[in-house]
Amino acid sequence: MPSSTFRLATAFRNGRTKIDDVYFEAPFKLMSPFVRGRHADFIVMLASPGFLKGDEAHIECTFGAGTDSTIKTQSYEKVLNTADGSASRTIDLTACGDAKAVFLPFPVIPFEGSTFANVSTARISPESTFVYADVVTCGRVGRGERWMMNRFSNRLRVSVDESLASEKYRQALRGEANDSDDGRPHRGRPRKQPDRSRLVFADRLLLEPARFDYTEMGMWREYTHCGVLYAHLPETDPGYDPNALDDVQASPYAASGGAASGSKDPRLIADPRKRIEATRMAAEDALITRIRDYAKTAESHGFRGEFGVSRVVNGVCVRVLAMRGDDAFDLITAIADMV
């Protein structure tokens, strides 16, 4: 596949998430989606032995407002020996409105002598629920190929773009009443929308065994699989209520044991942008608490490795080190189900 493209757009119709548009070139294929009410699972297949020298794969997915989608790949992605060349993949994701989008590809296996570059870019609405995860191995461990790739590069950038949000959300930020818009065109010059796109998460993984020893302390050590998960929780406005209880225990937005404990109820904050941010941060604290509680019993679920969770600029990040790809992927899947 010198250059192949896969495009998918989803839309919410008749209470279900459906395919709005799809296009793919060989060796890409798409299985029939598994639909369960509003939710739909999509599995992207790559009918080839893996990435070869000169291969360029492009994946573009747009998730419509109201949809609930999970994108997975068919199996482990293999990067074969590219000799003096390289292979690459780009992933462009867009989540509109209150879409829920989960992108969970299977781990990538860089073979001996391979050079591979992956660049993932996501533009998401502040109202959206978004999860992105990827896992990479140190090589074909079963064949004794540890750290024999030439170079592996993986970049991820996630931006929150308010232009993708609903008009109701943008009205809330402007402090307008939700019922002030009667649906009819407004007279006069259209309101100028400021640029509200902001970078909320960036990550880069670079593997060059010829330059670095990844078995040292602070690196991978004895582990063979490394994964990262980023989760963005929807930014919603609970509304300003000066009569709301400021007791933390009584507030539905306080996270037990989280950084939001001790803070007042977000409904007491008059500024809409600060109110939305406080609500999001409380929800992030609650998610972090759930993940840390899960960590206490992770071994009983079959997980063997290490993982940690923390808040980033906007969202939650989980990093994983494991001895088996299934362990890392199953853990990431379990965490994605919590979001």
mmCIF file of C-alpha atoms in Angstrom:
data_model
loop_
_atom_site.group_PDB
_atom_site.id
_atom_site.type_symbol
_atom_site.label_atom_id
_atom_site.label_comp_id
_atom_site.label_asym_id
_atom_site.label_seq_id
_atom_site.Cartn_x
_atom_site.Cartn_y
_atom_site.Cartn_z
ATOM 1 C CA MET A 1 0.000 0.000 0.000
ATOM 2 C CA PRO A 2 2.190 2.889 -1.171
ATOM 3 C CA SER A 3 -0.503 5.312 0.016
ATOM 4 C CA SER A 4 -3.927 4.360 1.358
ATOM 5 C CA THR A 5 -6.731 6.357 2.928
ATOM 6 C CA PHE A 6 -9.552 5.425 5.257
ATOM 7 C CA ARG A 7 -12.320 7.937 6.021
ATOM 8 C CA LEU A 8 -15.321 7.500 8.277
ATOM 9 C CA ALA A 9 -17.999 9.953 9.403
ATOM 10 C CA THR A 10 -20.770 9.090 11.846
ATOM 11 C CA ALA A 11 -24.143 10.712 12.462
ATOM 12 C CA PHE A 12 -26.900 10.297 15.047
ATOM 13 C CA ARG A 13 -30.189 9.262 13.472
ATOM 14 C CA ASN A 14 -33.321 7.607 14.874
ATOM 15 C CA GLY A 15 -31.697 7.089 18.265
ATOM 16 C CA ARG A 16 -28.653 5.311 16.866
ATOM 17 C CA THR A 17 -25.095 6.019 15.778
ATOM 18 C CA LYS A 18 -24.864 5.315 12.061
ATOM 19 C CA ILE A 19 -22.354 5.661 9.243
ATOM 20 C CA ASP A 20 -22.842 9.003 7.543
ATOM 21 C CA ASP A 21 -20.012 8.575 5.024
ATOM 22 C CA VAL A 22 -17.253 6.036 4.496
ATOM 23 C CA TYR A 23 -14.420 5.677 2.004
ATOM 24 C CA PHE A 24 -11.422 3.370 2.022
ATOM 25 C CA GLU A 25 -8.710 2.153 -0.321
ATOM 26 C CA ALA A 26 -6.995 -1.231 -0.291
ATOM 27 C CA PRO A 27 -5.791 -2.726 1.972
ATOM 28 C CA PHE A 28 -8.169 -0.894 4.338
ATOM 29 C CA LYS A 29 -11.539 -2.475 5.049
ATOM 30 C CA LEU A 30 -14.367 -1.801 7.485
ATOM 31 C CA MET A 31 -16.405 -4.476 9.193
ATOM 32 C CA SER A 32 -20.129 -3.983 9.575
ATOM 33 C CA PRO A 33 -20.578 -1.952 12.773
ATOM 34 C CA PHE A 34 -21.824 -3.582 15.952
ATOM 35 C CA VAL A 35 -24.695 -1.371 17.094
ATOM 36 C CA ARG A 36 -26.117 -1.429 20.617
ATOM 37 C CA GLY A 37 -28.643 1.362 20.934
ATOM 38 C CA ARG A 38 -26.845 4.679 20.705
ATOM 39 C CA HIS A 39 -23.413 3.017 20.831
ATOM 40 C CA ALA A 40 -21.625 1.559 17.799
ATOM 41 C CA ASP A 41 -18.342 -0.351 17.549
ATOM 42 C CA PHE A 42 -16.326 0.044 14.345
ATOM 43 C CA ILE A 43 -13.431 -2.282 13.482
ATOM 44 C CA VAL A 44 -10.918 -1.117 10.886
ATOM 45 C CA MET A 45 -9.108 -3.923 9.082
ATOM 46 C CA LEU A 46 -5.814 -3.839 7.217
ATOM 47 C CA ALA A 47 -5.682 -6.712 4.737
ATOM 48 C CA SER A 48 -1.893 -6.883 4.496
ATOM 49 C CA PRO A 49 0.980 -8.543 6.379
ATOM 50 C CA GLY A 50 1.828 -5.178 7.924
ATOM 51 C CA PHE A 51 3.546 -1.911 7.082
ATOM 52 C CA LEU A 52 6.267 -2.260 4.430
ATOM 53 C CA LYS A 53 8.874 0.121 3.099
ATOM 54 C CA GLY A 54 7.250 3.183 1.544
ATOM 55 C CA ASP A 55 3.770 2.532 2.969
ATOM 56 C CA GLU A 56 1.718 5.561 3.970
ATOM 57 C CA ALA A 57 -1.592 5.060 5.752
ATOM 58 C CA HIS A 58 -4.080 7.862 6.444
ATOM 59 C CA ILE A 59 -7.031 7.497 8.796
ATOM 60 C CA GLU A 60 -9.646 10.244 9.118
ATOM 61 C CA CYS A 61 -12.662 9.947 11.415
ATOM 62 C CA THR A 62 -15.341 12.544 12.122
ATOM 63 C CA PHE A 63 -17.782 11.865 14.949
ATOM 64 C CA GLY A 64 -21.064 13.724 14.628
ATOM 65 C CA ALA A 65 -22.892 15.397 17.500
ATOM 66 C CA GLY A 66 -24.864 12.970 19.637
ATOM 67 C CA THR A 67 -22.992 9.885 18.420
ATOM 68 C CA ASP A 68 -21.320 7.276 20.631
ATOM 69 C CA SER A 69 -18.543 5.437 18.772
ATOM 70 C CA THR A 70 -15.599 3.165 19.514
ATOM 71 C CA ILE A 71 -12.969 2.620 16.830
ATOM 72 C CA LYS A 72 -10.731 -0.436 17.075
ATOM 73 C CA THR A 73 -8.358 -2.207 14.714
ATOM 74 C CA GLN A 74 -8.585 -5.851 13.765
ATOM 75 C CA SER A 75 -5.299 -7.052 15.260
ATOM 76 C CA TYR A 76 -1.798 -6.046 16.272
ATOM 77 C CA GLU A 77 -0.221 -3.642 13.777
ATOM 78 C CA LYS A 78 3.072 -5.025 12.428
ATOM 79 C CA VAL A 79 5.850 -2.860 11.017
ATOM 80 C CA LEU A 80 8.093 -5.098 8.922
ATOM 81 C CA ASN A 81 11.754 -4.507 8.099
ATOM 82 C CA THR A 82 11.853 -1.308 6.041
ATOM 83 C CA ALA A 83 15.607 -1.576 5.317
ATOM 84 C CA ASP A 84 16.862 1.874 4.277
ATOM 85 C CA GLY A 85 13.318 3.275 3.950
ATOM 86 C CA SER A 86 10.410 3.887 6.294
ATOM 87 C CA ALA A 87 6.653 3.594 6.734
ATOM 88 C CA SER A 88 4.205 6.078 8.230
ATOM 89 C CA ARG A 89 0.654 6.568 9.416
ATOM 90 C CA THR A 90 -1.396 9.684 10.121
ATOM 91 C CA ILE A 91 -4.586 9.708 12.186
ATOM 92 C CA ASP A 92 -6.923 12.724 12.129
ATOM 93 C CA LEU A 93 -9.898 12.661 14.492
ATOM 94 C CA THR A 94 -12.688 15.208 14.892
ATOM 95 C CA ALA A 95 -15.397 15.061 17.587
ATOM 96 C CA CYS A 96 -18.333 17.463 17.162
ATOM 97 C CA GLY A 97 -20.810 18.687 19.734
ATOM 98 C CA ASP A 98 -21.552 16.201 22.505
ATOM 99 C CA ALA A 99 -20.150 13.202 20.637
ATOM 100 C CA LYS A 100 -18.491 10.381 22.556
ATOM 101 C CA ALA A 101 -15.491 9.070 20.611
ATOM 102 C CA VAL A 102 -13.147 6.303 21.733
ATOM 103 C CA PHE A 103 -10.153 5.364 19.563
ATOM 104 C CA LEU A 104 -8.409 2.166 20.728
ATOM 105 C CA PRO A 105 -6.106 0.618 18.111
ATOM 106 C CA PHE A 106 -4.313 -2.621 18.924
ATOM 107 C CA PRO A 107 -0.597 -2.414 19.845
ATOM 108 C CA VAL A 108 2.087 -1.736 17.217
ATOM 109 C CA ILE A 109 4.964 -4.236 16.850
ATOM 110 C CA PRO A 110 8.130 -2.755 15.256
ATOM 111 C CA PHE A 111 10.149 -5.571 13.651
ATOM 112 C CA GLU A 112 13.938 -5.684 13.448
ATOM 113 C CA GLY A 113 15.268 -3.071 11.018
ATOM 114 C CA SER A 114 11.988 -1.120 10.872
ATOM 115 C CA THR A 115 11.478 2.642 10.775
ATOM 116 C CA PHE A 116 7.993 3.919 11.463
ATOM 117 C CA ALA A 117 6.418 7.304 12.205
ATOM 118 C CA ASN A 118 2.889 7.819 13.499
ATOM 119 C CA VAL A 119 1.280 11.256 13.860
ATOM 120 C CA SER A 120 -2.139 11.545 15.524
ATOM 121 C CA THR A 121 -4.099 14.795 15.647
ATOM 122 C CA ALA A 122 -7.468 15.308 17.315
ATOM 123 C CA ARG A 123 -9.806 18.319 17.229
ATOM 124 C CA ILE A 124 -12.594 17.917 19.733
ATOM 125 C CA SER A 125 -15.530 19.923 20.953
ATOM 126 C CA PRO A 126 -15.418 21.015 24.615
ATOM 127 C CA GLU A 127 -18.730 19.192 25.050
ATOM 128 C CA SER A 128 -17.357 15.897 23.733
ATOM 129 C CA THR A 129 -16.189 12.809 25.593
ATOM 130 C CA PHE A 130 -12.974 11.708 23.943
ATOM 131 C CA VAL A 131 -10.571 8.832 24.628
ATOM 132 C CA TYR A 132 -7.418 8.050 22.668
ATOM 133 C CA ALA A 133 -4.955 5.288 23.488
ATOM 134 C CA ASP A 134 -2.069 3.482 21.858
ATOM 135 C CA VAL A 135 0.414 0.789 22.866
ATOM 136 C CA VAL A 136 3.787 -0.075 21.347
ATOM 137 C CA THR A 137 6.018 -3.077 21.978
ATOM 138 C CA CYS A 138 9.801 -3.304 22.086
ATOM 139 C CA GLY A 139 9.701 -5.807 19.203
ATOM 140 C CA ARG A 140 8.879 -9.463 18.597
ATOM 141 C CA VAL A 141 9.769 -10.623 22.082
ATOM 142 C CA GLY A 142 8.906 -14.248 21.351
ATOM 143 C CA ARG A 143 11.594 -14.300 18.643
ATOM 144 C CA GLY A 144 14.156 -12.552 20.783
ATOM 145 C CA GLU A 145 13.805 -9.256 18.871
ATOM 146 C CA ARG A 146 14.005 -6.757 21.692
ATOM 147 C CA TRP A 147 15.003 -3.221 20.764
ATOM 148 C CA MET A 148 16.072 -4.081 17.221
ATOM 149 C CA MET A 149 13.976 -1.504 15.375
ATOM 150 C CA ASN A 150 15.827 1.345 13.664
ATOM 151 C CA ARG A 151 13.472 4.075 14.805
ATOM 152 C CA PHE A 152 9.915 4.406 16.055
ATOM 153 C CA SER A 153 8.259 7.795 16.461
ATOM 154 C CA ASN A 154 4.772 8.497 17.762
ATOM 155 C CA ARG A 155 3.243 11.962 18.195
ATOM 156 C CA LEU A 156 -0.143 12.951 19.564
ATOM 157 C CA ARG A 157 -1.735 16.419 19.725
ATOM 158 C CA VAL A 158 -5.245 17.083 21.037
ATOM 159 C CA SER A 159 -6.915 20.486 20.702
ATOM 160 C CA VAL A 160 -10.243 21.645 22.102
ATOM 161 C CA ASP A 161 -12.021 23.769 19.498
ATOM 162 C CA GLU A 162 -15.075 25.732 20.597
ATOM 163 C CA SER A 163 -16.162 26.160 16.975
ATOM 164 C CA LEU A 164 -17.149 22.468 17.100
ATOM 165 C CA ALA A 165 -19.465 23.030 20.075
ATOM 166 C CA SER A 166 -23.205 23.533 19.905
ATOM 167 C CA GLU A 167 -24.722 26.991 19.793
ATOM 168 C CA LYS A 168 -26.235 26.355 23.228
ATOM 169 C CA TYR A 169 -22.746 25.874 24.688
ATOM 170 C CA ARG A 170 -21.396 29.007 23.020
ATOM 171 C CA GLN A 171 -24.378 30.955 24.355
ATOM 172 C CA ALA A 172 -23.552 29.752 27.870
ATOM 173 C CA LEU A 173 -20.014 31.069 27.521
ATOM 174 C CA ARG A 174 -21.362 34.428 26.376
ATOM 175 C CA GLY A 175 -23.629 34.479 29.413
ATOM 176 C CA GLU A 176 -26.773 34.464 27.325
ATOM 177 C CA ALA A 177 -29.992 32.838 28.414
ATOM 178 C CA ASN A 178 -30.544 29.516 26.685
ATOM 179 C CA ASP A 179 -34.090 30.504 25.752
ATOM 180 C CA SER A 180 -33.047 33.800 24.176
ATOM 181 C CA ASP A 181 -32.543 32.162 20.808
ATOM 182 C CA ASP A 182 -35.888 31.502 19.159
ATOM 183 C CA GLY A 183 -34.269 29.789 16.193
ATOM 184 C CA ARG A 184 -34.922 32.686 13.804
ATOM 185 C CA PRO A 185 -32.070 34.499 12.012
ATOM 186 C CA HIS A 186 -30.682 37.467 13.915
ATOM 187 C CA ARG A 187 -30.695 40.888 12.305
ATOM 188 C CA GLY A 188 -27.544 42.815 11.712
ATOM 189 C CA ARG A 189 -23.953 41.682 11.326
ATOM 190 C CA PRO A 190 -23.285 38.091 12.456
ATOM 191 C CA ARG A 191 -21.472 37.780 15.740
ATOM 192 C CA LYS A 192 -17.760 37.374 15.284
ATOM 193 C CA GLN A 193 -16.575 34.123 16.800
ATOM 194 C CA PRO A 194 -13.146 34.439 18.451
ATOM 195 C CA ASP A 195 -10.520 31.777 17.940
ATOM 196 C CA ARG A 196 -11.131 29.417 20.839
ATOM 197 C CA SER A 197 -8.975 26.493 19.740
ATOM 198 C CA ARG A 198 -6.445 25.513 22.362
ATOM 199 C CA LEU A 199 -3.904 22.723 22.709
ATOM 200 C CA VAL A 200 -4.797 20.606 25.737
ATOM 201 C CA PHE A 201 -2.521 17.575 25.407
ATOM 202 C CA ALA A 202 0.637 16.680 23.510
ATOM 203 C CA ASP A 203 2.762 13.575 23.759
ATOM 204 C CA ARG A 204 5.760 12.170 21.911
ATOM 205 C CA LEU A 205 7.365 8.754 22.083
ATOM 206 C CA LEU A 206 10.725 8.219 20.369
ATOM 207 C CA LEU A 207 12.467 4.834 20.266
ATOM 208 C CA GLU A 208 16.024 4.758 18.889
ATOM 209 C CA PRO A 209 17.852 1.790 20.441
ATOM 210 C CA ALA A 210 21.116 2.783 18.741
ATOM 211 C CA ARG A 211 21.151 5.992 20.800
ATOM 212 C CA PHE A 212 19.380 5.101 24.045
ATOM 213 C CA ASP A 213 19.271 2.136 26.414
ATOM 214 C CA TYR A 214 15.621 1.593 27.242
ATOM 215 C CA THR A 215 16.355 -1.099 29.831
ATOM 216 C CA GLU A 216 17.817 1.438 32.269
ATOM 217 C CA MET A 217 16.133 2.748 35.413
ATOM 218 C CA GLY A 218 13.570 5.409 34.580
ATOM 219 C CA MET A 219 12.974 3.827 31.153
ATOM 220 C CA TRP A 220 11.139 0.626 30.235
ATOM 221 C CA ARG A 221 13.443 -1.605 32.348
ATOM 222 C CA GLU A 222 12.265 -5.231 32.004
ATOM 223 C CA TYR A 223 8.885 -4.297 30.542
ATOM 224 C CA THR A 224 8.095 -4.964 26.905
ATOM 225 C CA HIS A 225 4.971 -2.860 26.261
ATOM 226 C CA CYS A 226 4.332 0.841 26.812
ATOM 227 C CA GLY A 227 0.959 2.546 26.495
ATOM 228 C CA VAL A 228 -0.630 5.943 26.952
ATOM 229 C CA LEU A 229 -4.294 6.923 27.286
ATOM 230 C CA TYR A 230 -5.740 10.418 27.160
ATOM 231 C CA ALA A 231 -9.317 11.116 28.225
ATOM 232 C CA HIS A 232 -11.247 14.358 27.830
ATOM 233 C CA LEU A 233 -14.424 14.703 29.856
ATOM 234 C CA PRO A 234 -17.303 16.840 28.560
ATOM 235 C CA GLU A 235 -17.378 20.445 29.652
ATOM 236 C CA THR A 236 -20.931 21.100 30.756
ATOM 237 C CA ASP A 237 -22.563 24.045 32.494
ATOM 238 C CA PRO A 238 -24.577 23.107 35.603
ATOM 239 C CA GLY A 239 -25.945 26.655 35.671
ATOM 240 C CA TYR A 240 -25.534 29.393 38.232
ATOM 241 C CA ASP A 241 -27.495 28.810 41.425
ATOM 242 C CA PRO A 242 -26.691 31.219 44.272
ATOM 243 C CA ASN A 243 -28.817 29.067 46.590
ATOM 244 C CA ALA A 244 -26.831 25.874 45.913
ATOM 245 C CA LEU A 245 -25.317 24.197 48.932
ATOM 246 C CA ASP A 246 -21.652 24.986 49.447
ATOM 247 C CA ASP A 247 -21.184 21.926 51.643
ATOM 248 C CA VAL A 248 -18.673 19.699 49.848
ATOM 249 C CA GLN A 249 -20.254 16.477 51.051
ATOM 250 C CA ALA A 250 -23.653 17.559 49.736
ATOM 251 C CA SER A 251 -22.339 18.745 46.389
ATOM 252 C CA PRO A 252 -22.764 16.263 43.524
ATOM 253 C CA TYR A 253 -19.700 17.791 41.896
ATOM 254 C CA ALA A 254 -17.227 17.173 44.723
ATOM 255 C CA ALA A 255 -14.837 14.278 44.119
ATOM 256 C CA SER A 256 -14.104 12.170 47.179
ATOM 257 C CA GLY A 257 -10.396 12.240 47.844
ATOM 258 C CA GLY A 258 -9.749 14.428 44.776
ATOM 259 C CA ALA A 259 -8.321 17.911 44.409
ATOM 260 C CA ALA A 260 -11.853 19.318 44.257
ATOM 261 C CA SER A 261 -12.515 18.330 47.873
ATOM 262 C CA GLY A 262 -12.787 21.429 49.945
ATOM 263 C CA SER A 263 -13.857 23.564 46.993
ATOM 264 C CA LYS A 264 -17.266 25.104 46.773
ATOM 265 C CA ASP A 265 -20.022 23.858 44.540
ATOM 266 C CA PRO A 266 -19.384 25.014 40.938
ATOM 267 C CA ARG A 267 -22.985 26.209 40.779
ATOM 268 C CA LEU A 268 -22.003 29.052 43.089
ATOM 269 C CA ILE A 269 -19.563 30.457 40.509
ATOM 270 C CA ALA A 270 -21.137 33.275 38.525
ATOM 271 C CA ASP A 271 -18.661 33.355 35.626
ATOM 272 C CA PRO A 272 -19.816 30.699 33.108
ATOM 273 C CA ARG A 273 -16.345 29.794 31.847
ATOM 274 C CA LYS A 274 -14.977 29.326 35.382
ATOM 275 C CA ARG A 275 -18.120 27.438 36.373
ATOM 276 C CA ILE A 276 -17.715 25.003 33.475
ATOM 277 C CA GLU A 277 -14.019 24.542 34.250
ATOM 278 C CA ALA A 278 -14.705 23.814 37.928
ATOM 279 C CA THR A 279 -17.339 21.231 36.971
ATOM 280 C CA ARG A 280 -14.937 19.530 34.562
ATOM 281 C CA MET A 281 -12.134 19.436 37.120
ATOM 282 C CA ALA A 282 -14.444 17.873 39.705
ATOM 283 C CA ALA A 283 -15.421 15.191 37.185
ATOM 284 C CA GLU A 284 -11.734 14.565 36.420
ATOM 285 C CA ASP A 285 -11.028 14.123 40.126
ATOM 286 C CA ALA A 286 -13.822 11.570 40.333
ATOM 287 C CA LEU A 287 -12.412 9.661 37.341
ATOM 288 C CA ILE A 288 -8.880 9.691 38.780
ATOM 289 C CA THR A 289 -10.248 8.320 42.061
ATOM 290 C CA ARG A 290 -12.026 5.480 40.214
ATOM 291 C CA ILE A 291 -8.855 4.602 38.304
ATOM 292 C CA ARG A 292 -6.744 4.604 41.462
ATOM 293 C CA ASP A 293 -9.301 2.410 43.203
ATOM 294 C CA TYR A 294 -9.097 0.050 40.240
ATOM 295 C CA ALA A 295 -5.287 0.039 40.549
ATOM 296 C CA LYS A 296 -5.602 -1.492 44.008
ATOM 297 C CA THR A 297 -7.284 -4.547 42.502
ATOM 298 C CA ALA A 298 -5.626 -4.528 39.058
ATOM 299 C CA GLU A 299 -3.557 -7.617 39.836
ATOM 300 C CA SER A 300 -6.688 -9.573 40.693
ATOM 301 C CA HIS A 301 -7.976 -8.651 37.219
ATOM 302 C CA GLY A 302 -4.884 -10.255 35.660
ATOM 303 C CA PHE A 303 -2.815 -7.120 35.082
ATOM 304 C CA ARG A 304 0.945 -7.500 35.545
ATOM 305 C CA GLY A 305 2.858 -4.270 35.258
ATOM 306 C CA GLU A 306 2.808 -0.656 36.361
ATOM 307 C CA PHE A 307 0.546 2.266 35.557
ATOM 308 C CA GLY A 308 -0.112 5.756 36.824
ATOM 309 C CA VAL A 309 -2.797 8.390 36.328
ATOM 310 C CA SER A 310 -2.643 12.168 36.544
ATOM 311 C CA ARG A 311 -4.466 15.272 35.414
ATOM 312 C CA VAL A 312 -3.036 17.193 32.453
ATOM 313 C CA VAL A 313 -3.883 20.715 31.228
ATOM 314 C CA ASN A 314 -7.365 19.595 30.267
ATOM 315 C CA GLY A 315 -8.127 15.935 30.786
ATOM 316 C CA VAL A 316 -6.680 12.806 32.358
ATOM 317 C CA CYS A 317 -3.598 10.850 31.253
ATOM 318 C CA VAL A 318 -2.768 7.223 32.051
ATOM 319 C CA ARG A 319 0.630 5.649 31.308
ATOM 320 C CA VAL A 320 1.178 1.905 31.309
ATOM 321 C CA LEU A 321 4.145 -0.477 31.357
ATOM 322 C CA ALA A 322 3.423 -4.186 30.985
ATOM 323 C CA MET A 323 4.963 -7.527 30.054
ATOM 324 C CA ARG A 324 2.171 -8.527 27.686
ATOM 325 C CA GLY A 325 0.279 -6.604 25.054
ATOM 326 C CA ASP A 326 -3.031 -8.064 26.187
ATOM 327 C CA ASP A 327 -2.400 -6.876 29.740
ATOM 328 C CA ALA A 328 -1.764 -3.302 28.566
ATOM 329 C CA PHE A 329 -4.662 -3.292 26.105
ATOM 330 C CA ASP A 330 -7.146 -4.867 28.539
ATOM 331 C CA LEU A 331 -6.222 -2.320 31.203
ATOM 332 C CA ILE A 332 -6.649 0.578 28.791
ATOM 333 C CA THR A 333 -9.994 -0.833 27.646
ATOM 334 C CA ALA A 334 -11.168 -1.130 31.253
ATOM 335 C CA ILE A 335 -10.200 2.493 31.949
ATOM 336 C CA ALA A 336 -11.884 3.678 28.747
ATOM 337 C CA ASP A 337 -15.088 1.991 29.947
ATOM 338 C CA MET A 338 -14.950 4.173 33.089
ATOM 339 C CA VAL A 339 -15.088 7.396 31.093
#
